[in-house]
């Protein structure tokens, strides 16, 4: 699960808008789908060799899967002066078109409560986001996977009173994952370690917005121009898989609950890199230590949100998520790629 220019991916959208977007995506990608038809049966989840790459809360995982993240809930204080208590309830639906190509839809409902009681709060939906992802490379021997794609934030589909932009933003993306199961025997205790990462370049469809008004003191007309920067969205995770430790390194005889855990730390950062005269170039974001509990058909995750500087927030926040593996829940129905054979059901706890 991913967080791009906004803190979380977006989930709520009315049914008509959702169906229209799916129709446009299918029409525009019809020719590409034919060229990408898989030649062999795929696997549920993003399993590369013995490595299972789970969905993470801060950045998107490198896989292409049929998944549902609902709900994802967070709470934190923004870096505004005075700060604002922000809570988000969001989710994302991901659907494979072929074994290697998929599309996801998401949205967020945001609650803003200023700490200054004289400032009114606001609630509303963020913009709908759509992400197209293609798995470019997969090396089971070295537990390495790479995907590329495009994330689109549809301007005007959310409420401007909670910060949703009235214009589209296009973000070319790259994701990767690498497990360390290929380390020599003397480093066997490090084999459960994996890293994932993403890099995106957010390009607003509008370079600036000019707001016209009247100076209350002089009565003269005023014009205020805000530049919309191009932003580098980047992040990474480091994970230690207890299921991998048990199944591929050594069974320590731990209680079963611990054999389902993946402790991890995520970094989710944004750096304005162009058109920055009014925004500056300061990097903002959070470092998120936490843990995932991995089941056969779903996973649970919780992480702290630690701001990297004052502009990123004023207190430690929290984020939690319930995530469903649709390709295991219904491998021949909603979990089957639209084009291609049914997936081969695979337990993430048995091959991790």
Short mmCIF file of C-alpha atoms in Angstrom, two decimals:
data_model
loop_
_atom_site.label_atom_id
_atom_site.label_comp_id
_atom_site.label_asym_id
_atom_site.label_seq_id
_atom_site.Cartn_x
_atom_site.Cartn_y
_atom_site.Cartn_z
CA UNK A 1 0.00 0.00 0.00
CA UNK A 2 1.23 3.17 -0.97
CA UNK A 3 1.58 6.91 0.20
CA UNK A 4 2.54 9.31 -2.59
CA UNK A 5 2.39 13.12 -2.41
CA UNK A 6 -0.37 12.90 0.22
CA UNK A 7 0.20 10.94 3.44
CA UNK A 8 -2.14 8.06 2.53
CA UNK A 9 -3.71 6.61 -0.61
CA UNK A 10 -7.34 7.59 -1.14
CA UNK A 11 -10.44 5.21 -0.73
CA UNK A 12 -14.02 6.57 -0.77
CA UNK A 13 -15.58 7.40 -4.16
CA UNK A 14 -19.12 7.07 -5.38
CA UNK A 15 -20.01 4.02 -7.48
CA UNK A 16 -20.71 5.87 -10.72
CA UNK A 17 -17.35 7.69 -10.74
CA UNK A 18 -15.54 4.43 -9.95
CA UNK A 19 -17.23 2.50 -12.78
CA UNK A 20 -16.55 5.27 -15.30
CA UNK A 21 -12.83 5.33 -14.40
CA UNK A 22 -12.58 1.53 -14.70
CA UNK A 23 -14.25 1.73 -18.12
CA UNK A 24 -11.77 4.37 -19.36
CA UNK A 25 -8.77 2.42 -18.05
CA UNK A 26 -9.88 -0.80 -19.71
CA UNK A 27 -10.54 0.93 -23.01
CA UNK A 28 -7.23 2.77 -23.12
CA UNK A 29 -5.18 -0.27 -22.12
CA UNK A 30 -6.84 -2.92 -24.29
CA UNK A 31 -3.99 -3.21 -26.77
CA UNK A 32 -1.35 -3.31 -24.05
CA UNK A 33 -3.22 -6.05 -22.18
CA UNK A 34 -3.08 -8.37 -25.20
CA UNK A 35 0.68 -7.94 -25.41
CA UNK A 36 1.11 -8.64 -21.68
CA UNK A 37 -0.88 -11.89 -21.46
CA UNK A 38 0.93 -14.34 -19.18
CA UNK A 39 2.19 -17.64 -20.57
CA UNK A 40 2.09 -19.56 -17.30
CA UNK A 41 0.10 -19.81 -14.10
CA UNK A 42 0.96 -17.16 -11.53
CA UNK A 43 1.24 -17.19 -7.75
CA UNK A 44 -0.86 -15.44 -5.16
CA UNK A 45 0.96 -12.65 -3.29
CA UNK A 46 4.33 -11.21 -4.25
CA UNK A 47 6.48 -14.28 -3.60
CA UNK A 48 9.94 -14.24 -5.19
CA UNK A 49 11.77 -17.51 -4.60
CA UNK A 50 11.22 -18.16 -0.87
CA UNK A 51 10.60 -14.47 -0.16
CA UNK A 52 7.17 -12.99 0.53
CA UNK A 53 7.05 -9.20 0.20
CA UNK A 54 4.11 -8.01 2.33
CA UNK A 55 2.01 -4.92 1.75
CA UNK A 56 3.45 -2.12 3.89
CA UNK A 57 1.67 0.90 5.35
CA UNK A 58 3.94 3.81 4.47
CA UNK A 59 5.05 3.05 0.93
CA UNK A 60 3.71 0.70 -1.72
CA UNK A 61 5.15 -2.82 -1.98
CA UNK A 62 6.88 -3.87 -5.24
CA UNK A 63 4.32 -6.51 -6.17
CA UNK A 64 1.32 -6.74 -8.48
CA UNK A 65 -1.54 -8.46 -6.64
CA UNK A 66 -5.27 -8.65 -6.01
CA UNK A 67 -5.65 -6.96 -2.63
CA UNK A 68 -7.98 -4.86 -0.51
CA UNK A 69 -6.70 -2.52 2.19
CA UNK A 70 -9.66 -1.40 4.27
CA UNK A 71 -9.58 0.31 6.61
CA UNK A 72 -6.30 2.15 6.95
CA UNK A 73 -6.55 4.60 9.84
CA UNK A 74 -4.03 7.20 11.01
CA UNK A 75 -3.84 10.06 13.50
CA UNK A 76 -1.12 12.71 13.86
CA UNK A 77 -0.48 16.45 14.24
CA UNK A 78 0.58 18.42 11.19
CA UNK A 79 3.50 20.84 11.01
CA UNK A 80 1.22 23.86 10.53
CA UNK A 81 1.41 26.82 12.90
CA UNK A 82 -0.74 26.36 14.91
CA UNK A 83 -0.73 22.59 14.37
CA UNK A 84 -3.79 20.64 13.23
CA UNK A 85 -4.93 17.26 14.52
CA UNK A 86 -5.47 15.17 11.40
CA UNK A 87 -7.18 11.80 11.19
CA UNK A 88 -7.60 9.81 7.98
CA UNK A 89 -9.73 6.79 7.17
CA UNK A 90 -8.77 5.29 3.83
CA UNK A 91 -8.37 2.18 1.75
CA UNK A 92 -7.30 0.84 -1.61
CA UNK A 93 -8.48 -1.86 -4.03
CA UNK A 94 -5.89 -3.45 -6.33
CA UNK A 95 -6.81 -5.64 -9.32
CA UNK A 96 -4.53 -7.55 -11.67
CA UNK A 97 -5.29 -7.23 -15.37
CA UNK A 98 -2.63 -9.82 -16.20
CA UNK A 99 -0.17 -11.68 -13.98
CA UNK A 100 2.33 -8.79 -14.26
CA UNK A 101 0.08 -5.75 -14.79
CA UNK A 102 -2.45 -4.27 -12.40
CA UNK A 103 -4.45 -1.20 -11.46
CA UNK A 104 -5.47 0.14 -8.06
CA UNK A 105 -8.03 2.70 -6.87
CA UNK A 106 -8.09 4.50 -3.55
CA UNK A 107 -9.30 7.50 -1.61
CA UNK A 108 -9.24 9.00 1.89
CA UNK A 109 -11.70 10.76 4.16
CA UNK A 110 -9.88 13.39 6.26
CA UNK A 111 -10.82 15.04 9.56
CA UNK A 112 -8.98 18.28 10.41
CA UNK A 113 -9.24 19.70 13.94
CA UNK A 114 -7.07 22.80 14.60
CA UNK A 115 -5.49 23.05 18.05
CA UNK A 116 -6.49 26.74 18.04
CA UNK A 117 -10.15 26.74 19.15
CA UNK A 118 -10.83 29.95 17.20
CA UNK A 119 -10.02 28.22 13.90
CA UNK A 120 -12.83 26.09 12.39
CA UNK A 121 -12.19 22.45 11.52
CA UNK A 122 -12.96 20.71 8.25
CA UNK A 123 -13.88 17.24 6.99
CA UNK A 124 -13.93 15.84 3.48
CA UNK A 125 -12.60 13.43 0.90
CA UNK A 126 -9.15 13.67 -0.63
CA UNK A 127 -8.81 13.23 -4.40
CA UNK A 128 -9.30 9.82 -5.95
CA UNK A 129 -5.99 8.13 -6.88
CA UNK A 130 -5.39 5.53 -9.57
CA UNK A 131 -2.12 3.62 -9.93
CA UNK A 132 -1.06 1.51 -12.90
CA UNK A 133 1.77 -0.94 -12.13
CA UNK A 134 3.77 -3.35 -14.29
CA UNK A 135 6.18 -5.92 -12.85
CA UNK A 136 9.30 -5.38 -14.93
CA UNK A 137 11.73 -7.93 -13.50
CA UNK A 138 11.69 -10.87 -11.08
CA UNK A 139 14.72 -12.94 -9.98
CA UNK A 140 13.75 -15.80 -7.61
CA UNK A 141 17.36 -16.88 -7.01
CA UNK A 142 18.35 -13.49 -5.59
CA UNK A 143 14.86 -12.62 -4.25
CA UNK A 144 14.75 -9.43 -6.30
CA UNK A 145 11.74 -7.78 -7.93
CA UNK A 146 11.23 -4.44 -9.70
CA UNK A 147 8.08 -2.74 -10.98
CA UNK A 148 7.32 0.52 -12.78
CA UNK A 149 4.10 2.47 -13.10
CA UNK A 150 2.13 5.69 -13.04
CA UNK A 151 0.06 7.13 -10.20
CA UNK A 152 -2.63 9.71 -11.06
CA UNK A 153 -4.34 11.95 -8.54
CA UNK A 154 -7.60 13.10 -10.13
CA UNK A 155 -8.00 16.80 -9.35
CA UNK A 156 -11.43 18.05 -8.33
CA UNK A 157 -12.65 14.68 -7.01
CA UNK A 158 -11.98 15.68 -3.41
CA UNK A 159 -12.74 18.64 -1.15
CA UNK A 160 -10.45 21.67 -1.31
CA UNK A 161 -11.21 22.51 2.33
CA UNK A 162 -9.05 19.50 3.38
CA UNK A 163 -6.29 20.27 0.87
CA UNK A 164 -7.42 18.33 -2.21
CA UNK A 165 -6.06 20.03 -5.35
CA UNK A 166 -8.39 21.08 -8.18
CA UNK A 167 -5.90 19.82 -10.80
CA UNK A 168 -4.45 16.41 -11.67
CA UNK A 169 -1.02 15.27 -10.50
CA UNK A 170 0.90 12.62 -12.46
CA UNK A 171 3.63 10.58 -10.72
CA UNK A 172 5.84 8.13 -12.66
CA UNK A 173 6.94 5.48 -10.15
CA UNK A 174 9.58 2.80 -9.60
CA UNK A 175 9.34 0.12 -6.89
CA UNK A 176 11.85 -2.56 -5.89
CA UNK A 177 12.31 -5.32 -3.33
CA UNK A 178 15.38 -7.36 -2.35
CA UNK A 179 15.60 -10.25 0.09
CA UNK A 180 18.86 -11.47 1.59
CA UNK A 181 18.19 -15.19 1.41
CA UNK A 182 21.19 -15.57 -0.94
CA UNK A 183 23.70 -14.65 1.79
CA UNK A 184 26.35 -17.28 2.68
CA UNK A 185 25.87 -19.61 5.65
CA UNK A 186 27.99 -17.53 8.03
CA UNK A 187 25.40 -14.74 7.69
CA UNK A 188 22.35 -17.03 7.89
CA UNK A 189 20.80 -14.95 10.71
CA UNK A 190 20.55 -12.05 8.22
CA UNK A 191 18.72 -14.06 5.56
CA UNK A 192 15.26 -13.08 6.90
CA UNK A 193 16.12 -9.40 6.18
CA UNK A 194 14.56 -7.68 3.16
CA UNK A 195 14.44 -4.13 1.88
CA UNK A 196 11.89 -2.47 -0.36
CA UNK A 197 11.75 1.02 -1.79
CA UNK A 198 9.96 3.39 -4.10
CA UNK A 199 10.83 6.56 -6.02
CA UNK A 200 8.28 8.81 -7.71
CA UNK A 201 8.34 12.22 -9.39
CA UNK A 202 5.06 14.11 -8.87
CA UNK A 203 4.21 16.48 -11.75
CA UNK A 204 1.22 18.80 -11.18
CA UNK A 205 -0.87 19.50 -14.28
CA UNK A 206 -0.91 23.18 -13.27
CA UNK A 207 2.33 25.06 -12.58
CA UNK A 208 0.75 27.80 -10.47
CA UNK A 209 -2.51 29.18 -9.11
CA UNK A 210 -3.23 32.91 -8.87
CA UNK A 211 -5.81 34.13 -6.37
CA UNK A 212 -7.31 37.59 -6.85
CA UNK A 213 -8.70 39.70 -4.02
CA UNK A 214 -9.15 43.18 -2.55
CA UNK A 215 -6.86 44.77 0.02
CA UNK A 216 -9.20 45.62 2.95
CA UNK A 217 -7.08 48.62 3.95
CA UNK A 218 -6.61 50.33 0.57
CA UNK A 219 -9.36 48.81 -1.54
CA UNK A 220 -6.80 47.98 -4.23
CA UNK A 221 -6.97 44.76 -6.22
CA UNK A 222 -4.41 42.12 -5.17
CA UNK A 223 -3.06 38.97 -6.81
CA UNK A 224 -1.38 36.14 -4.90
CA UNK A 225 0.44 33.49 -6.94
CA UNK A 226 1.30 30.08 -5.50
CA UNK A 227 3.69 27.85 -7.43
CA UNK A 228 2.96 24.11 -7.42
CA UNK A 229 6.30 22.32 -7.02
CA UNK A 230 7.39 19.08 -8.62
CA UNK A 231 8.07 16.70 -5.76
CA UNK A 232 10.34 13.68 -5.37
CA UNK A 233 8.40 11.10 -3.34
CA UNK A 234 10.81 8.53 -1.98
CA UNK A 235 10.95 5.95 0.73
CA UNK A 236 12.16 2.54 1.83
CA UNK A 237 11.54 -0.25 4.33
CA UNK A 238 13.79 -2.69 6.15
CA UNK A 239 12.05 -5.86 7.35
CA UNK A 240 12.93 -8.94 9.40
CA UNK A 241 10.63 -11.84 8.52
CA UNK A 242 9.99 -14.30 11.34
CA UNK A 243 8.09 -16.63 8.94
CA UNK A 244 11.19 -16.69 6.72
CA UNK A 245 13.40 -17.40 9.75
CA UNK A 246 11.30 -20.44 10.68
CA UNK A 247 10.77 -21.89 7.19
CA UNK A 248 14.12 -21.14 5.49
CA UNK A 249 16.74 -20.63 8.23
CA UNK A 250 15.99 -22.24 11.60
CA UNK A 251 12.93 -23.17 13.66
CA UNK A 252 13.61 -21.68 17.09
CA UNK A 253 10.54 -23.28 18.64
CA UNK A 254 8.86 -19.92 19.27
CA UNK A 255 5.11 -19.66 19.97
CA UNK A 256 3.16 -19.67 16.71
CA UNK A 257 2.11 -16.02 17.10
CA UNK A 258 5.73 -14.83 16.81
CA UNK A 259 6.29 -16.92 13.67
CA UNK A 260 3.72 -14.72 11.89
CA UNK A 261 5.42 -11.38 12.67
CA UNK A 262 7.47 -9.11 10.43
CA UNK A 263 9.02 -6.22 12.41
CA UNK A 264 9.95 -3.34 10.10
CA UNK A 265 10.91 0.30 9.83
CA UNK A 266 9.66 2.49 6.99
CA UNK A 267 10.75 5.90 5.75
CA UNK A 268 8.24 7.95 3.75
CA UNK A 269 9.66 11.27 2.50
CA UNK A 270 8.87 14.12 0.09
CA UNK A 271 11.35 16.62 -1.36
CA UNK A 272 10.28 19.55 -3.62
CA UNK A 273 12.83 19.67 -6.45
CA UNK A 274 11.45 22.05 -9.10
CA UNK A 275 9.19 25.13 -9.28
CA UNK A 276 9.97 25.69 -5.59
CA UNK A 277 10.11 29.49 -5.25
CA UNK A 278 7.06 29.63 -2.96
CA UNK A 279 7.36 26.18 -1.38
CA UNK A 280 11.06 25.81 -0.63
CA UNK A 281 13.02 22.59 -0.95
CA UNK A 282 12.83 21.22 2.59
CA UNK A 283 12.38 17.43 2.84
CA UNK A 284 9.45 16.37 5.02
CA UNK A 285 8.05 13.00 6.02
CA UNK A 286 8.05 10.36 8.73
CA UNK A 287 10.04 7.37 9.99
CA UNK A 288 7.65 4.56 10.88
CA UNK A 289 8.73 1.67 13.13
CA UNK A 290 6.13 -1.05 13.48
CA UNK A 291 5.13 -4.66 12.97
CA UNK A 292 2.98 -6.76 10.62
CA UNK A 293 1.12 -9.93 11.57
CA UNK A 294 0.83 -12.18 8.52
CA UNK A 295 -2.05 -14.64 8.10
CA UNK A 296 -2.98 -16.86 5.16
CA UNK A 297 -5.77 -14.59 3.87
CA UNK A 298 -5.16 -11.27 5.60
CA UNK A 299 -2.62 -9.26 7.54
CA UNK A 300 -2.68 -6.65 10.31
CA UNK A 301 -0.20 -3.82 10.67
CA UNK A 302 0.52 -0.99 13.07
CA UNK A 303 3.28 1.64 13.00
CA UNK A 304 4.30 4.83 14.78
CA UNK A 305 4.60 8.01 12.67
CA UNK A 306 7.72 9.89 13.78
CA UNK A 307 8.17 13.30 12.03
CA UNK A 308 11.63 13.88 10.59
CA UNK A 309 11.46 17.63 11.44
CA UNK A 310 9.16 20.32 12.85
CA UNK A 311 7.63 21.01 9.43
CA UNK A 312 6.58 17.34 9.18
CA UNK A 313 4.63 17.30 12.43
CA UNK A 314 4.74 18.14 16.11
CA UNK A 315 3.94 14.82 17.79
CA UNK A 316 4.37 11.11 17.16
CA UNK A 317 1.33 9.72 15.36
CA UNK A 318 0.05 6.22 14.65
CA UNK A 319 -1.20 4.28 11.62
CA UNK A 320 -2.95 0.90 11.46
CA UNK A 321 -4.27 -1.26 8.62
CA UNK A 322 -6.31 -4.37 7.87
CA UNK A 323 -5.25 -5.89 4.55
CA UNK A 324 -6.94 -8.76 2.65
CA UNK A 325 -5.32 -11.14 0.13
CA UNK A 326 -8.08 -11.44 -2.47
CA UNK A 327 -6.01 -13.87 -4.55
CA UNK A 328 -6.14 -16.36 -1.64
CA UNK A 329 -9.67 -15.59 -0.53
CA UNK A 330 -11.11 -16.25 -4.02
CA UNK A 331 -8.32 -17.39 -6.42
CA UNK A 332 -10.74 -18.31 -9.24
CA UNK A 333 -13.02 -15.31 -8.86
CA UNK A 334 -12.15 -11.77 -7.75
CA UNK A 335 -8.56 -12.89 -7.06
CA UNK A 336 -7.98 -14.12 -10.65
CA UNK A 337 -6.31 -11.85 -13.23
CA UNK A 338 -8.81 -10.52 -15.78
CA UNK A 339 -6.69 -12.04 -18.55
CA UNK A 340 -4.85 -15.27 -17.85
CA UNK A 341 -5.12 -18.42 -15.78
CA UNK A 342 -6.20 -18.64 -12.13
CA UNK A 343 -3.45 -18.00 -9.61
CA UNK A 344 -1.78 -20.79 -7.68
CA UNK A 345 -2.72 -20.33 -4.04
CA UNK A 346 0.38 -19.93 -1.87
CA UNK A 347 0.65 -19.42 1.86
CA UNK A 348 2.76 -16.37 2.78
CA UNK A 349 3.54 -17.95 6.14
CA UNK A 350 4.63 -21.25 4.65
CA UNK A 351 6.97 -19.83 2.00
CA UNK A 352 8.45 -16.79 3.65
#
